[in-house]
Amino acid sequence: MTAAVRIHAIVPPYVLDRLAEAGHEPAVRSLALDAAHRAARLTAPPPAAADPGLSRLIADSGHAQRLPGHTVRTEGQTPVADASVNHAYDGLGATFALYSEVFGRDSIDGHGLRLDASVHYGQNYDNAFWNGRQMVFGDGDGEIFGDFTACIDVIGHELTHGVTQFTAGLQYQDQPGALNESISDVFGSLVKQYALHQDAASADWLIGAGLLAPGVQGVALRSMKAPGTAYDDPQLGKDPQPAHMRDYVDTGEDNGGVHINSGIPNHAFYLLATALGGHSWELAGRIWYDTLTGGGLPATADFTDFARATVAAARARHPDRPSVADTVTASWAQVGVSPG
Ligand SMILES: [Zn+2]
């Protein structure tokens, strides 16, 4: 089976638009590349007859717009001199580890799909993306963004678009699209928390911490703990994410604000994980994973549908602990979503 898939890039179009309008040349070229990728209309590969378990392949695009480029490190090979290659290799491994060890999922398709990535894509390319087949990393321009392989939560975010593609298939528009984005942020953050053995209270709940170049006024691309506070910079603008339905942004940009309104379900997950305490992947993460992969979530789910499904998943997973489902309901209520 092949299905049309989307390009999922980590830096939202409105961020690069603003930089481009101010004459920032790498952003102009990055936007042109992103538009070309979207126009390419790739299709997902049929599930490969892969061996079970972790298998990675890292290629080097050599600063050209070439995919995949030449292979530089495959599964089991020792680190190479190029740090971007090793960061990509490790980030793919950390993502595989969360899905495999915590949720019992064999790679992003559930059938041992080899995880492929290309590094050094394009010249000063200000983005990273999942194209339905592989991950692609730019080096950043060094002025606004650094090397996109540096953040394992960004890698976890992008590969989770693959998991969503192979499971619930949430439409990439309006509320289902914002849920698609939010699910990638949730599991991206969990990849980082799991790798660092952090509990909910000590996690930073940021997406892309360390990605912004020195001098940029901001800490990350998004904050699940405090949506709307990740950056406020003369060049980047201000983080536009709401944390509550009363501030929901109605817009035609960004596929109906998929990177903007994702702040609302992001914050609901943060509230749940911190209220439950301990390791976020054990209770809250499992409820989100069950919801995403359980087969009952329609591709057109809105926030209320998703919230209702998470409450049902909590009840199903914890029949003897109704307090868990009650905490899920309360977390959604705090962001203005009523599961009913
Ligand atoms: Zn995304």
PDB file of C-alpha atoms in Angstrom, residues 15-313:
ATOM      1  CA  VAL A  15       9.029  31.667  11.198  1.00  0.00           C
ATOM      2  CA  LEU A  16      10.963  31.401   7.922  1.00  0.00           C
ATOM      3  CA  ASP A  17       8.496  33.793   6.208  1.00  0.00           C
ATOM      4  CA  ARG A  18       9.257  36.488   8.723  1.00  0.00           C
ATOM      5  CA  LEU A  19      13.007  36.013   8.413  1.00  0.00           C
ATOM      6  CA  ALA A  20      12.739  36.025   4.610  1.00  0.00           C
ATOM      7  CA  GLU A  21      10.686  39.222   4.587  1.00  0.00           C
ATOM      8  CA  ALA A  22      13.433  40.854   6.644  1.00  0.00           C
ATOM      9  CA  GLY A  23      15.911  39.858   3.924  1.00  0.00           C
ATOM     10  CA  HIS A  24      17.566  36.918   5.719  1.00  0.00           C
ATOM     11  CA  GLU A  25      18.976  35.098   2.711  1.00  0.00           C
ATOM     12  CA  PRO A  26      19.267  31.537   4.134  1.00  0.00           C
ATOM     13  CA  ALA A  27      15.579  31.713   5.086  1.00  0.00           C
ATOM     14  CA  VAL A  28      14.658  32.752   1.522  1.00  0.00           C
ATOM     15  CA  ARG A  29      16.494  29.725   0.140  1.00  0.00           C
ATOM     16  CA  SER A  30      15.154  27.399   2.843  1.00  0.00           C
ATOM     17  CA  LEU A  31      11.577  28.434   2.035  1.00  0.00           C
ATOM     18  CA  ALA A  32      12.180  27.799  -1.654  1.00  0.00           C
ATOM     19  CA  LEU A  33      13.524  24.327  -0.840  1.00  0.00           C
ATOM     20  CA  ASP A  34      10.585  23.563   1.479  1.00  0.00           C
ATOM     21  CA  ALA A  35       8.161  24.562  -1.297  1.00  0.00           C
ATOM     22  CA  ALA A  36       9.981  22.296  -3.748  1.00  0.00           C
ATOM     23  CA  HIS A  37       9.786  19.380  -1.279  1.00  0.00           C
ATOM     24  CA  ARG A  38       6.061  19.865  -0.810  1.00  0.00           C
ATOM     25  CA  ALA A  39       5.530  19.977  -4.577  1.00  0.00           C
ATOM     26  CA  ALA A  40       7.421  16.709  -5.033  1.00  0.00           C
ATOM     27  CA  ARG A  41       4.403  14.779  -3.649  1.00  0.00           C
ATOM     28  CA  LEU A  42       6.306  11.770  -2.415  1.00  0.00           C
ATOM     29  CA  THR A  43       4.545   8.555  -1.612  1.00  0.00           C
ATOM     30  CA  ALA A  44       5.318   6.387   1.354  1.00  0.00           C
ATOM     31  CA  PRO A  45       7.111   3.130   0.674  1.00  0.00           C
ATOM     32  CA  PRO A  46       5.234  -0.118   1.095  1.00  0.00           C
ATOM     33  CA  PRO A  47       6.153  -1.712   4.425  1.00  0.00           C
ATOM     34  CA  ALA A  48       9.489  -3.315   3.683  1.00  0.00           C
ATOM     35  CA  ALA A  49      10.234  -6.918   4.531  1.00  0.00           C
ATOM     36  CA  ALA A  50      12.690  -5.710   7.136  1.00  0.00           C
ATOM     37  CA  ASP A  51      14.376  -7.709   9.838  1.00  0.00           C
ATOM     38  CA  PRO A  52      13.043  -6.936  13.305  1.00  0.00           C
ATOM     39  CA  GLY A  53      15.052  -4.625  15.505  1.00  0.00           C
ATOM     40  CA  LEU A  54      17.073  -1.484  15.151  1.00  0.00           C
ATOM     41  CA  SER A  55      18.668  -0.690  11.811  1.00  0.00           C
ATOM     42  CA  ARG A  56      19.997   2.736  10.870  1.00  0.00           C
ATOM     43  CA  LEU A  57      21.563   4.249   7.790  1.00  0.00           C
ATOM     44  CA  ILE A  58      23.086   7.727   7.787  1.00  0.00           C
ATOM     45  CA  ALA A  59      23.973   9.393   4.489  1.00  0.00           C
ATOM     46  CA  ASP A  60      25.723  12.660   3.683  1.00  0.00           C
ATOM     47  CA  SER A  61      24.085  14.993   1.151  1.00  0.00           C
ATOM     48  CA  GLY A  62      27.367  16.892   0.883  1.00  0.00           C
ATOM     49  CA  HIS A  63      25.670  20.324   1.129  1.00  0.00           C
ATOM     50  CA  ALA A  64      23.764  19.582  -2.068  1.00  0.00           C
ATOM     51  CA  GLN A  65      20.039  19.113  -2.545  1.00  0.00           C
ATOM     52  CA  ARG A  66      20.558  15.416  -3.015  1.00  0.00           C
ATOM     53  CA  LEU A  67      18.836  12.515  -1.290  1.00  0.00           C
ATOM     54  CA  PRO A  68      19.928  10.328   0.201  1.00  0.00           C
ATOM     55  CA  GLY A  69      23.577  11.166  -0.635  1.00  0.00           C
ATOM     56  CA  HIS A  70      26.428   8.763   0.043  1.00  0.00           C
ATOM     57  CA  THR A  71      26.247   6.355   2.956  1.00  0.00           C
ATOM     58  CA  VAL A  72      28.567   7.281   5.827  1.00  0.00           C
ATOM     59  CA  ARG A  73      27.462   5.110   8.767  1.00  0.00           C
ATOM     60  CA  THR A  74      25.290   2.014   9.039  1.00  0.00           C
ATOM     61  CA  GLU A  75      24.003  -0.001  11.968  1.00  0.00           C
ATOM     62  CA  GLY A  76      26.665  -1.169  14.378  1.00  0.00           C
ATOM     63  CA  GLN A  77      29.491   0.858  12.856  1.00  0.00           C
ATOM     64  CA  THR A  78      31.636   2.912  15.206  1.00  0.00           C
ATOM     65  CA  PRO A  79      31.365   6.708  15.369  1.00  0.00           C
ATOM     66  CA  VAL A  80      32.877   8.709  12.522  1.00  0.00           C
ATOM     67  CA  ALA A  81      34.702  12.049  12.628  1.00  0.00           C
ATOM     68  CA  ASP A  82      31.624  14.022  11.557  1.00  0.00           C
ATOM     69  CA  ALA A  83      29.600  14.973  14.662  1.00  0.00           C
ATOM     70  CA  SER A  84      26.397  15.553  12.660  1.00  0.00           C
ATOM     71  CA  VAL A  85      26.484  11.941  11.458  1.00  0.00           C
ATOM     72  CA  ASN A  86      26.909  10.650  15.008  1.00  0.00           C
ATOM     73  CA  HIS A  87      24.200  12.934  16.427  1.00  0.00           C
ATOM     74  CA  ALA A  88      21.746  11.754  13.782  1.00  0.00           C
ATOM     75  CA  TYR A  89      22.694   8.104  14.412  1.00  0.00           C
ATOM     76  CA  ASP A  90      22.253   8.518  18.177  1.00  0.00           C
ATOM     77  CA  GLY A  91      18.977  10.434  17.845  1.00  0.00           C
ATOM     78  CA  LEU A  92      17.484   7.765  15.619  1.00  0.00           C
ATOM     79  CA  GLY A  93      18.607   5.179  18.174  1.00  0.00           C
ATOM     80  CA  ALA A  94      17.104   7.110  21.098  1.00  0.00           C
ATOM     81  CA  THR A  95      13.783   7.348  19.260  1.00  0.00           C
ATOM     82  CA  PHE A  96      13.815   3.636  18.434  1.00  0.00           C
ATOM     83  CA  ALA A  97      14.626   2.886  22.103  1.00  0.00           C
ATOM     84  CA  LEU A  98      11.622   4.794  23.467  1.00  0.00           C
ATOM     85  CA  TYR A  99       9.181   3.139  21.080  1.00  0.00           C
ATOM     86  CA  SER A 100      10.688  -0.314  21.453  1.00  0.00           C
ATOM     87  CA  GLU A 101      11.527  -0.496  25.157  1.00  0.00           C
ATOM     88  CA  VAL A 102       8.566   1.463  26.526  1.00  0.00           C
ATOM     89  CA  PHE A 103       5.768   0.766  24.054  1.00  0.00           C
ATOM     90  CA  GLY A 104       6.912  -2.504  22.458  1.00  0.00           C
ATOM     91  CA  ARG A 105       6.838  -0.973  18.983  1.00  0.00           C
ATOM     92  CA  ASP A 106       9.347  -2.291  16.430  1.00  0.00           C
ATOM     93  CA  SER A 107      10.441   0.919  14.672  1.00  0.00           C
ATOM     94  CA  ILE A 108       8.087   3.595  13.446  1.00  0.00           C
ATOM     95  CA  ASP A 109       5.998   1.312  11.228  1.00  0.00           C
ATOM     96  CA  GLY A 110       5.862  -1.446  13.840  1.00  0.00           C
ATOM     97  CA  HIS A 111       7.652  -3.791  11.440  1.00  0.00           C
ATOM     98  CA  GLY A 112      11.320  -2.926  11.828  1.00  0.00           C
ATOM     99  CA  LEU A 113      11.475  -0.200   9.186  1.00  0.00           C
ATOM    100  CA  ARG A 114      15.094   0.864   8.720  1.00  0.00           C
ATOM    101  CA  LEU A 115      15.632   4.394   9.976  1.00  0.00           C
ATOM    102  CA  ASP A 116      17.324   6.468   7.299  1.00  0.00           C
ATOM    103  CA  ALA A 117      18.640   9.995   7.598  1.00  0.00           C
ATOM    104  CA  SER A 118      20.625  12.407   5.468  1.00  0.00           C
ATOM    105  CA  VAL A 119      22.781  15.118   7.020  1.00  0.00           C
ATOM    106  CA  HIS A 120      24.337  18.278   5.550  1.00  0.00           C
ATOM    107  CA  TYR A 121      21.401  18.747   3.207  1.00  0.00           C
ATOM    108  CA  GLY A 122      21.610  21.952   1.128  1.00  0.00           C
ATOM    109  CA  GLN A 123      23.583  25.105   1.887  1.00  0.00           C
ATOM    110  CA  ASN A 124      22.904  26.559   5.346  1.00  0.00           C
ATOM    111  CA  TYR A 125      19.473  24.945   5.131  1.00  0.00           C
ATOM    112  CA  ASP A 126      17.327  26.185   8.026  1.00  0.00           C
ATOM    113  CA  ASN A 127      15.191  23.127   8.593  1.00  0.00           C
ATOM    114  CA  ALA A 128      14.905  19.393   9.191  1.00  0.00           C
ATOM    115  CA  PHE A 129      12.098  17.238   7.869  1.00  0.00           C
ATOM    116  CA  TRP A 130      10.535  13.807   7.527  1.00  0.00           C
ATOM    117  CA  ASN A 131       9.529  13.127   3.931  1.00  0.00           C
ATOM    118  CA  GLY A 132       7.558   9.943   4.459  1.00  0.00           C
ATOM    119  CA  ARG A 133      10.639   7.822   3.793  1.00  0.00           C
ATOM    120  CA  GLN A 134      13.531   9.324   5.700  1.00  0.00           C
ATOM    121  CA  MET A 135      14.767  12.192   7.866  1.00  0.00           C
ATOM    122  CA  VAL A 136      16.671  15.094   6.345  1.00  0.00           C
ATOM    123  CA  PHE A 137      18.797  17.547   8.338  1.00  0.00           C
ATOM    124  CA  GLY A 138      20.096  20.964   7.377  1.00  0.00           C
ATOM    125  CA  ASP A 139      23.143  22.515   9.014  1.00  0.00           C
ATOM    126  CA  GLY A 140      21.323  25.738   9.859  1.00  0.00           C
ATOM    127  CA  ASP A 141      22.713  29.119   8.912  1.00  0.00           C
ATOM    128  CA  GLY A 142      24.675  29.569  12.151  1.00  0.00           C
ATOM    129  CA  GLU A 143      23.083  32.970  12.678  1.00  0.00           C
ATOM    130  CA  ILE A 144      19.512  32.020  13.638  1.00  0.00           C
ATOM    131  CA  PHE A 145      19.598  28.223  13.707  1.00  0.00           C
ATOM    132  CA  GLY A 146      22.403  25.798  14.484  1.00  0.00           C
ATOM    133  CA  ASP A 147      22.848  22.193  13.303  1.00  0.00           C
ATOM    134  CA  PHE A 148      19.481  20.428  13.271  1.00  0.00           C
ATOM    135  CA  THR A 149      21.007  17.088  14.326  1.00  0.00           C
ATOM    136  CA  ALA A 150      21.811  18.548  17.754  1.00  0.00           C
ATOM    137  CA  CYS A 151      18.394  17.984  19.377  1.00  0.00           C
ATOM    138  CA  ILE A 152      17.113  14.453  19.970  1.00  0.00           C
ATOM    139  CA  ASP A 153      13.635  15.823  20.684  1.00  0.00           C
ATOM    140  CA  VAL A 154      13.584  17.284  17.162  1.00  0.00           C
ATOM    141  CA  ILE A 155      14.559  13.858  15.795  1.00  0.00           C
ATOM    142  CA  GLY A 156      11.900  12.193  17.953  1.00  0.00           C
ATOM    143  CA  HIS A 157       9.367  14.776  16.755  1.00  0.00           C
ATOM    144  CA  GLU A 158      10.075  14.114  13.085  1.00  0.00           C
ATOM    145  CA  LEU A 159      10.098  10.313  13.350  1.00  0.00           C
ATOM    146  CA  THR A 160       6.836  10.450  15.287  1.00  0.00           C
ATOM    147  CA  HIS A 161       5.268  11.980  12.175  1.00  0.00           C
ATOM    148  CA  GLY A 162       6.156   8.605  10.696  1.00  0.00           C
ATOM    149  CA  VAL A 163       4.444   6.756  13.560  1.00  0.00           C
ATOM    150  CA  THR A 164       1.315   8.887  13.087  1.00  0.00           C
ATOM    151  CA  GLN A 165       1.503   8.284   9.329  1.00  0.00           C
ATOM    152  CA  PHE A 166       1.514   4.506   9.940  1.00  0.00           C
ATOM    153  CA  THR A 167      -1.215   4.588  12.637  1.00  0.00           C
ATOM    154  CA  ALA A 168      -3.973   7.178  13.139  1.00  0.00           C
ATOM    155  CA  GLY A 169      -3.027   9.112   9.977  1.00  0.00           C
ATOM    156  CA  LEU A 170      -4.302  12.389  11.397  1.00  0.00           C
ATOM    157  CA  GLN A 171      -5.020  14.928   8.649  1.00  0.00           C
ATOM    158  CA  TYR A 172      -2.481  17.738   8.518  1.00  0.00           C
ATOM    159  CA  GLN A 173      -4.968  20.580   8.683  1.00  0.00           C
ATOM    160  CA  ASP A 174      -6.742  22.556  11.428  1.00  0.00           C
ATOM    161  CA  GLN A 175      -7.369  20.658  14.704  1.00  0.00           C
ATOM    162  CA  PRO A 176      -6.409  17.159  13.450  1.00  0.00           C
ATOM    163  CA  GLY A 177      -3.229  18.752  12.106  1.00  0.00           C
ATOM    164  CA  ALA A 178      -2.525  20.496  15.408  1.00  0.00           C
ATOM    165  CA  LEU A 179      -2.995  17.119  17.124  1.00  0.00           C
ATOM    166  CA  ASN A 180      -0.586  15.572  14.607  1.00  0.00           C
ATOM    167  CA  GLU A 181       1.966  18.274  15.500  1.00  0.00           C
ATOM    168  CA  SER A 182       1.297  17.964  19.228  1.00  0.00           C
ATOM    169  CA  ILE A 183       1.739  14.179  19.202  1.00  0.00           C
ATOM    170  CA  SER A 184       5.141  14.712  17.582  1.00  0.00           C
ATOM    171  CA  ASP A 185       6.078  17.224  20.283  1.00  0.00           C
ATOM    172  CA  VAL A 186       4.837  14.890  23.049  1.00  0.00           C
ATOM    173  CA  PHE A 187       6.841  11.878  21.876  1.00  0.00           C
ATOM    174  CA  GLY A 188       9.786  14.071  20.866  1.00  0.00           C
ATOM    175  CA  SER A 189       9.956  15.330  24.443  1.00  0.00           C
ATOM    176  CA  LEU A 190       9.527  11.780  25.750  1.00  0.00           C
ATOM    177  CA  VAL A 191      12.461  10.583  23.616  1.00  0.00           C
ATOM    178  CA  LYS A 192      14.613  13.192  25.352  1.00  0.00           C
ATOM    179  CA  GLN A 193      13.222  12.524  28.832  1.00  0.00           C
ATOM    180  CA  TYR A 194      13.702   8.760  28.408  1.00  0.00           C
ATOM    181  CA  ALA A 195      17.265   9.163  27.129  1.00  0.00           C
ATOM    182  CA  LEU A 196      18.128  11.454  30.053  1.00  0.00           C
ATOM    183  CA  HIS A 197      16.172   9.404  32.633  1.00  0.00           C
ATOM    184  CA  GLN A 198      14.244  12.524  33.636  1.00  0.00           C
ATOM    185  CA  ASP A 199      10.985  12.594  35.524  1.00  0.00           C
ATOM    186  CA  ALA A 200       8.146  14.972  34.679  1.00  0.00           C
ATOM    187  CA  ALA A 201       9.230  17.525  37.253  1.00  0.00           C
ATOM    188  CA  SER A 202      12.824  17.811  36.044  1.00  0.00           C
ATOM    189  CA  ALA A 203      12.202  17.766  32.258  1.00  0.00           C
ATOM    190  CA  ASP A 204      12.531  21.052  30.383  1.00  0.00           C
ATOM    191  CA  TRP A 205       9.395  20.429  28.266  1.00  0.00           C
ATOM    192  CA  LEU A 206      11.008  22.377  25.415  1.00  0.00           C
ATOM    193  CA  ILE A 207      11.154  21.388  21.752  1.00  0.00           C
ATOM    194  CA  GLY A 208      14.450  22.287  20.124  1.00  0.00           C
ATOM    195  CA  ALA A 209      16.376  23.511  23.164  1.00  0.00           C
ATOM    196  CA  GLY A 210      19.845  24.453  21.909  1.00  0.00           C
ATOM    197  CA  LEU A 211      18.733  24.835  18.283  1.00  0.00           C
ATOM    198  CA  LEU A 212      18.649  28.643  18.294  1.00  0.00           C
ATOM    199  CA  ALA A 213      22.028  30.225  17.620  1.00  0.00           C
ATOM    200  CA  PRO A 214      23.767  32.247  20.332  1.00  0.00           C
ATOM    201  CA  GLY A 215      22.377  35.781  20.460  1.00  0.00           C
ATOM    202  CA  VAL A 216      18.838  34.808  19.453  1.00  0.00           C
ATOM    203  CA  GLN A 217      16.419  35.781  22.220  1.00  0.00           C
ATOM    204  CA  GLY A 218      14.760  32.482  22.966  1.00  0.00           C
ATOM    205  CA  VAL A 219      15.306  29.044  24.469  1.00  0.00           C
ATOM    206  CA  ALA A 220      13.692  26.732  21.891  1.00  0.00           C
ATOM    207  CA  LEU A 221      11.053  26.455  19.138  1.00  0.00           C
ATOM    208  CA  ARG A 222       8.214  25.605  21.506  1.00  0.00           C
ATOM    209  CA  SER A 223       7.467  25.167  25.200  1.00  0.00           C
ATOM    210  CA  MET A 224       4.925  22.594  26.369  1.00  0.00           C
ATOM    211  CA  LYS A 225       5.158  23.908  29.916  1.00  0.00           C
ATOM    212  CA  ALA A 226       4.501  27.524  28.934  1.00  0.00           C
ATOM    213  CA  PRO A 227       3.311  27.735  25.306  1.00  0.00           C
ATOM    214  CA  GLY A 228       3.955  31.176  23.810  1.00  0.00           C
ATOM    215  CA  THR A 229       7.188  31.796  25.750  1.00  0.00           C
ATOM    216  CA  ALA A 230       9.821  29.867  23.775  1.00  0.00           C
ATOM    217  CA  TYR A 231      11.210  32.933  21.984  1.00  0.00           C
ATOM    218  CA  ASP A 232      10.662  36.657  21.617  1.00  0.00           C
ATOM    219  CA  ASP A 233      13.272  38.013  19.245  1.00  0.00           C
ATOM    220  CA  PRO A 234      13.507  40.985  16.874  1.00  0.00           C
ATOM    221  CA  GLN A 235      14.261  38.662  13.930  1.00  0.00           C
ATOM    222  CA  LEU A 236      12.218  35.575  14.852  1.00  0.00           C
ATOM    223  CA  GLY A 237       9.217  37.409  16.256  1.00  0.00           C
ATOM    224  CA  LYS A 238       7.308  36.095  19.249  1.00  0.00           C
ATOM    225  CA  ASP A 239       6.265  32.502  19.880  1.00  0.00           C
ATOM    226  CA  PRO A 240       2.572  32.506  18.813  1.00  0.00           C
ATOM    227  CA  GLN A 241       1.400  29.391  20.668  1.00  0.00           C
ATOM    228  CA  PRO A 242      -1.716  29.513  22.858  1.00  0.00           C
ATOM    229  CA  ALA A 243      -2.040  27.351  25.988  1.00  0.00           C
ATOM    230  CA  HIS A 244      -5.850  27.496  26.251  1.00  0.00           C
ATOM    231  CA  MET A 245      -8.864  27.250  23.928  1.00  0.00           C
ATOM    232  CA  ARG A 246      -9.865  30.850  24.707  1.00  0.00           C
ATOM    233  CA  ASP A 247      -6.722  31.929  22.812  1.00  0.00           C
ATOM    234  CA  TYR A 248      -7.192  29.490  19.898  1.00  0.00           C
ATOM    235  CA  VAL A 249      -5.813  31.069  16.710  1.00  0.00           C
ATOM    236  CA  ASP A 250      -8.123  30.952  13.682  1.00  0.00           C
ATOM    237  CA  THR A 251      -5.826  31.258  10.684  1.00  0.00           C
ATOM    238  CA  GLY A 252      -5.461  29.973   7.153  1.00  0.00           C
ATOM    239  CA  GLU A 253      -1.665  30.073   7.470  1.00  0.00           C
ATOM    240  CA  ASP A 254       0.400  27.054   8.526  1.00  0.00           C
ATOM    241  CA  ASN A 255      -2.309  24.570   7.435  1.00  0.00           C
ATOM    242  CA  GLY A 256      -4.728  26.258   9.790  1.00  0.00           C
ATOM    243  CA  GLY A 257      -2.219  26.917  12.554  1.00  0.00           C
ATOM    244  CA  VAL A 258      -1.017  23.332  13.071  1.00  0.00           C
ATOM    245  CA  HIS A 259       2.246  24.514  14.721  1.00  0.00           C
ATOM    246  CA  ILE A 260       0.364  27.213  16.660  1.00  0.00           C
ATOM    247  CA  ASN A 261      -2.695  25.576  18.204  1.00  0.00           C
ATOM    248  CA  SER A 262      -0.679  22.455  19.016  1.00  0.00           C
ATOM    249  CA  GLY A 263       0.236  24.456  22.124  1.00  0.00           C
ATOM    250  CA  ILE A 264      -3.165  23.581  23.589  1.00  0.00           C
ATOM    251  CA  PRO A 265      -2.915  19.751  23.513  1.00  0.00           C
ATOM    252  CA  ASN A 266       0.818  20.089  24.300  1.00  0.00           C
ATOM    253  CA  HIS A 267      -0.027  21.905  27.510  1.00  0.00           C
ATOM    254  CA  ALA A 268      -2.739  19.373  28.399  1.00  0.00           C
ATOM    255  CA  PHE A 269      -0.135  16.596  28.168  1.00  0.00           C
ATOM    256  CA  TYR A 270       2.334  18.587  30.276  1.00  0.00           C
ATOM    257  CA  LEU A 271      -0.348  19.189  32.938  1.00  0.00           C
ATOM    258  CA  LEU A 272      -1.269  15.490  32.978  1.00  0.00           C
ATOM    259  CA  ALA A 273       2.314  14.226  33.156  1.00  0.00           C
ATOM    260  CA  THR A 274       3.277  16.590  35.960  1.00  0.00           C
ATOM    261  CA  ALA A 275       0.057  15.880  37.880  1.00  0.00           C
ATOM    262  CA  LEU A 276       0.671  12.124  37.675  1.00  0.00           C
ATOM    263  CA  GLY A 277       4.378  12.569  38.465  1.00  0.00           C
ATOM    264  CA  GLY A 278       7.243  10.160  37.909  1.00  0.00           C
ATOM    265  CA  HIS A 279       8.416   9.220  34.432  1.00  0.00           C
ATOM    266  CA  SER A 280       6.115  10.815  31.846  1.00  0.00           C
ATOM    267  CA  TRP A 281       6.376   7.860  29.480  1.00  0.00           C
ATOM    268  CA  GLU A 282       5.000   5.372  32.013  1.00  0.00           C
ATOM    269  CA  LEU A 283       1.466   6.691  32.578  1.00  0.00           C
ATOM    270  CA  ALA A 284       0.741   9.788  30.476  1.00  0.00           C
ATOM    271  CA  GLY A 285       2.857   8.627  27.531  1.00  0.00           C
ATOM    272  CA  ARG A 286       1.246   5.195  27.511  1.00  0.00           C
ATOM    273  CA  ILE A 287      -2.245   6.753  27.442  1.00  0.00           C
ATOM    274  CA  TRP A 288      -1.268   8.952  24.464  1.00  0.00           C
ATOM    275  CA  TYR A 289       0.372   5.985  22.735  1.00  0.00           C
ATOM    276  CA  ASP A 290      -2.702   3.783  23.239  1.00  0.00           C
ATOM    277  CA  THR A 291      -4.882   6.586  21.851  1.00  0.00           C
ATOM    278  CA  LEU A 292      -2.694   7.089  18.786  1.00  0.00           C
ATOM    279  CA  THR A 293      -2.250   3.434  17.905  1.00  0.00           C
ATOM    280  CA  GLY A 294      -5.454   1.834  19.223  1.00  0.00           C
ATOM    281  CA  GLY A 295      -7.290   2.025  15.916  1.00  0.00           C
ATOM    282  CA  GLY A 296     -10.250   4.007  17.227  1.00  0.00           C
ATOM    283  CA  LEU A 297      -9.023   7.522  16.490  1.00  0.00           C
ATOM    284  CA  PRO A 298     -10.384   8.956  13.242  1.00  0.00           C
ATOM    285  CA  ALA A 299      -8.030  10.851  10.922  1.00  0.00           C
ATOM    286  CA  THR A 300     -10.352  13.837  11.304  1.00  0.00           C
ATOM    287  CA  ALA A 301     -10.309  13.884  15.134  1.00  0.00           C
ATOM    288  CA  ASP A 302     -10.583  17.328  16.701  1.00  0.00           C
ATOM    289  CA  PHE A 303      -9.338  18.262  20.182  1.00  0.00           C
ATOM    290  CA  THR A 304     -12.567  17.109  21.859  1.00  0.00           C
ATOM    291  CA  ASP A 305     -12.530  13.750  20.032  1.00  0.00           C
ATOM    292  CA  PHE A 306      -8.912  13.221  21.004  1.00  0.00           C
ATOM    293  CA  ALA A 307      -9.495  14.235  24.627  1.00  0.00           C
ATOM    294  CA  ARG A 308     -12.408  11.802  24.860  1.00  0.00           C
ATOM    295  CA  ALA A 309     -10.241   9.043  23.386  1.00  0.00           C
ATOM    296  CA  THR A 310      -7.473   9.686  25.925  1.00  0.00           C
ATOM    297  CA  VAL A 311      -9.958   9.402  28.801  1.00  0.00           C
ATOM    298  CA  ALA A 312     -11.223   6.114  27.344  1.00  0.00           C
ATOM    299  CA  ALA A 313      -7.640   4.880  26.935  1.00  0.00           C
TER     300      ALA A 313
END
